[in-house]
Amino acid sequence: MKSALFLFAFAPTIALSSPMTDDVITGHILPRYETLAGTAQTLASVAGQTCDVTDATLRGAYGEAFDAWIAVSHLRFGPSEADNRAFALAYWPDTRGVTPRSLTQLITAEDEAGRDPAIFPEVSIAARGYYALEFLMYDDAISTLGDDAISTLGDDAYRCDLLRTVTADIATTTMEINDDWADYAALMQTPSEGGPYRDDLDVTQELYKALTTGLEFTANTRLGRPLGTFDRPRPARAEARRSERTSRHIEIALATLRDLSQRLAVDHPNTHAVLDGDYARALERLTDLADPTLAGVADPMTRFRIEALAQLVTQIDTQTAGLLGPALGVSAGFNALDGD
């Protein structure tokens, strides 16, 4: 009996995650990654049928796939970080214009990697993913605009092949992330001394960090980059402005962060109510802007409304740190975007 008790005392400790953690994983994370993989597969399939990016079906598939990425873009841990997968899907902000240069080099050289999905991951990471695809579909100098093509860059057939290779690469990468999440979810739901999470508090810390990372990125990058300064607004730095998706991305980010916040605050109704009200006001202000690319940052008469939205998102981040973090017993700490 003593021997059995001794062995039990020194066995690895494995704890079960809390109901809140299970809810976040099964209700917030896993469905979004499943959608990410599914929309990417659809996009690749549609691209295999047409290279004419004025085609409504292709543009619709592009929009749904990009939406699905934005809905998981705050989850910068686990399978999305392995092998730089997140950056392979979303190399942005591109502060040095590496994406258009990389695509131009591939097209002008008719690099074989652009025709072969098996070796395409060897090219510059800036030429991969959703933002590279936006250049191929919407940029005047690079795009594959079918019968109404503006671009004279390279050969139409090669640019078609490259479009299909980029979408196939996106599909493969998102499928790998989704497949790996089955095992990674189990690690989060059964934290142990030998795993990536020692206990449920470690898991909560990870989830809270994802929330604050998403808020900071939305305020400082999605809104902050085009805002620039009053004297030097930067509308050309707006995210996905070529496809007029800038405000759309902010809307999706706020909606998905709101969902995560609600799930994390489920046991703290007062905090839940305060934060949910802030999210509702931010989304309402965004709708009232009616500015798909945030071009209004350059107009003194409308700029203040975009600044007010950015301040409100920052306020949500501050309220999250002041209310939700202490309620959960965690803090933000280092995140995967620090130092970018």
PDB file of N, CA, C and O in Angstrom, residues 43 58-68 137-138 245 248-249 252:
ATOM      1  N   LEU A  43     -11.681  28.406 -52.151  1.00  0.00           N
ATOM      2  CA  LEU A  43     -10.961  29.417 -52.934  1.00  0.00           C
ATOM      3  C   LEU A  43     -10.032  28.760 -53.943  1.00  0.00           C
ATOM      4  O   LEU A  43     -10.008  29.141 -55.131  1.00  0.00           O
ATOM      5  N   LEU A  58     -15.076  34.002 -57.989  1.00  0.00           N
ATOM      6  CA  LEU A  58     -13.713  34.032 -57.468  1.00  0.00           C
ATOM      7  C   LEU A  58     -13.559  35.128 -56.420  1.00  0.00           C
ATOM      8  O   LEU A  58     -12.958  34.922 -55.359  1.00  0.00           O
ATOM      9  N   ARG A  59     -14.104  36.292 -56.706  1.00  0.00           N
ATOM     10  CA  ARG A  59     -14.004  37.389 -55.740  1.00  0.00           C
ATOM     11  C   ARG A  59     -14.758  37.062 -54.452  1.00  0.00           C
ATOM     12  O   ARG A  59     -14.311  37.404 -53.350  1.00  0.00           O
ATOM     13  N   GLY A  60     -15.880  36.386 -54.598  1.00  0.00           N
ATOM     14  CA  GLY A  60     -16.624  35.984 -53.412  1.00  0.00           C
ATOM     15  C   GLY A  60     -15.856  34.975 -52.567  1.00  0.00           C
ATOM     16  O   GLY A  60     -15.828  35.083 -51.335  1.00  0.00           O
ATOM     17  N   ALA A  61     -15.209  34.017 -53.230  1.00  0.00           N
ATOM     18  CA  ALA A  61     -14.423  33.019 -52.505  1.00  0.00           C
ATOM     19  C   ALA A  61     -13.220  33.662 -51.818  1.00  0.00           C
ATOM     20  O   ALA A  61     -12.856  33.295 -50.694  1.00  0.00           O
ATOM     21  N   TYR A  62     -12.599  34.627 -52.506  1.00  0.00           N
ATOM     22  CA  TYR A  62     -11.490  35.378 -51.922  1.00  0.00           C
ATOM     23  C   TYR A  62     -11.953  36.105 -50.665  1.00  0.00           C
ATOM     24  O   TYR A  62     -11.286  36.067 -49.620  1.00  0.00           O
ATOM     25  N   GLY A  63     -13.099  36.776 -50.734  1.00  0.00           N
ATOM     26  CA  GLY A  63     -13.598  37.516 -49.590  1.00  0.00           C
ATOM     27  C   GLY A  63     -13.918  36.620 -48.413  1.00  0.00           C
ATOM     28  O   GLY A  63     -13.566  36.934 -47.262  1.00  0.00           O
ATOM     29  N   GLU A  64     -14.554  35.484 -48.660  1.00  0.00           N
ATOM     30  CA  GLU A  64     -14.903  34.573 -47.570  1.00  0.00           C
ATOM     31  C   GLU A  64     -13.649  33.961 -46.939  1.00  0.00           C
ATOM     32  O   GLU A  64     -13.583  33.800 -45.708  1.00  0.00           O
ATOM     33  N   ALA A  65     -12.656  33.641 -47.755  1.00  0.00           N
ATOM     34  CA  ALA A  65     -11.421  33.074 -47.228  1.00  0.00           C
ATOM     35  C   ALA A  65     -10.657  34.097 -46.393  1.00  0.00           C
ATOM     36  O   ALA A  65     -10.113  33.777 -45.333  1.00  0.00           O
ATOM     37  N   PHE A  66     -10.604  35.336 -46.887  1.00  0.00           N
ATOM     38  CA  PHE A  66      -9.919  36.399 -46.145  1.00  0.00           C
ATOM     39  C   PHE A  66     -10.652  36.689 -44.835  1.00  0.00           C
ATOM     40  O   PHE A  66     -10.033  36.894 -43.784  1.00  0.00           O
ATOM     41  N   ASP A  67     -11.990  36.716 -44.876  1.00  0.00           N
ATOM     42  CA  ASP A  67     -12.780  36.888 -43.660  1.00  0.00           C
ATOM     43  C   ASP A  67     -12.385  35.848 -42.612  1.00  0.00           C
ATOM     44  O   ASP A  67     -12.212  36.162 -41.422  1.00  0.00           O
ATOM     45  N   ALA A  68     -12.271  34.600 -43.056  1.00  0.00           N
ATOM     46  CA  ALA A  68     -11.974  33.503 -42.131  1.00  0.00           C
ATOM     47  C   ALA A  68     -10.598  33.664 -41.510  1.00  0.00           C
ATOM     48  O   ALA A  68     -10.389  33.309 -40.335  1.00  0.00           O
ATOM     49  N   MET A 137      -4.781  39.920 -57.503  1.00  0.00           N
ATOM     50  CA  MET A 137      -6.165  40.093 -57.941  1.00  0.00           C
ATOM     51  C   MET A 137      -6.594  41.544 -58.125  1.00  0.00           C
ATOM     52  O   MET A 137      -7.470  41.829 -58.937  1.00  0.00           O
ATOM     53  N   TYR A 138      -5.953  42.467 -57.390  1.00  0.00           N
ATOM     54  CA  TYR A 138      -6.480  43.831 -57.374  1.00  0.00           C
ATOM     55  C   TYR A 138      -5.460  44.930 -57.676  1.00  0.00           C
ATOM     56  O   TYR A 138      -5.866  46.078 -57.881  1.00  0.00           O
ATOM     57  N   ARG A 245     -11.200  46.344 -48.275  1.00  0.00           N
ATOM     58  CA  ARG A 245     -11.576  45.499 -47.147  1.00  0.00           C
ATOM     59  C   ARG A 245     -11.090  46.055 -45.811  1.00  0.00           C
ATOM     60  O   ARG A 245     -11.212  45.376 -44.791  1.00  0.00           O
ATOM     61  N   ARG A 248     -13.820  46.308 -43.267  1.00  0.00           N
ATOM     62  CA  ARG A 248     -14.337  44.947 -43.109  1.00  0.00           C
ATOM     63  C   ARG A 248     -13.463  44.153 -42.141  1.00  0.00           C
ATOM     64  O   ARG A 248     -13.963  43.436 -41.271  1.00  0.00           O
ATOM     65  N   HIS A 249     -12.156  44.283 -42.245  1.00  0.00           N
ATOM     66  CA  HIS A 249     -11.255  43.564 -41.357  1.00  0.00           C
ATOM     67  C   HIS A 249     -11.392  44.039 -39.918  1.00  0.00           C
ATOM     68  O   HIS A 249     -11.346  43.232 -38.975  1.00  0.00           O
ATOM     69  N   ILE A 252     -14.634  42.491 -38.533  1.00  0.00           N
ATOM     70  CA  ILE A 252     -14.504  41.072 -38.200  1.00  0.00           C
ATOM     71  C   ILE A 252     -13.642  40.892 -36.961  1.00  0.00           C
ATOM     72  O   ILE A 252     -13.954  40.089 -36.071  1.00  0.00           O
TER      73      ILE A 252
END
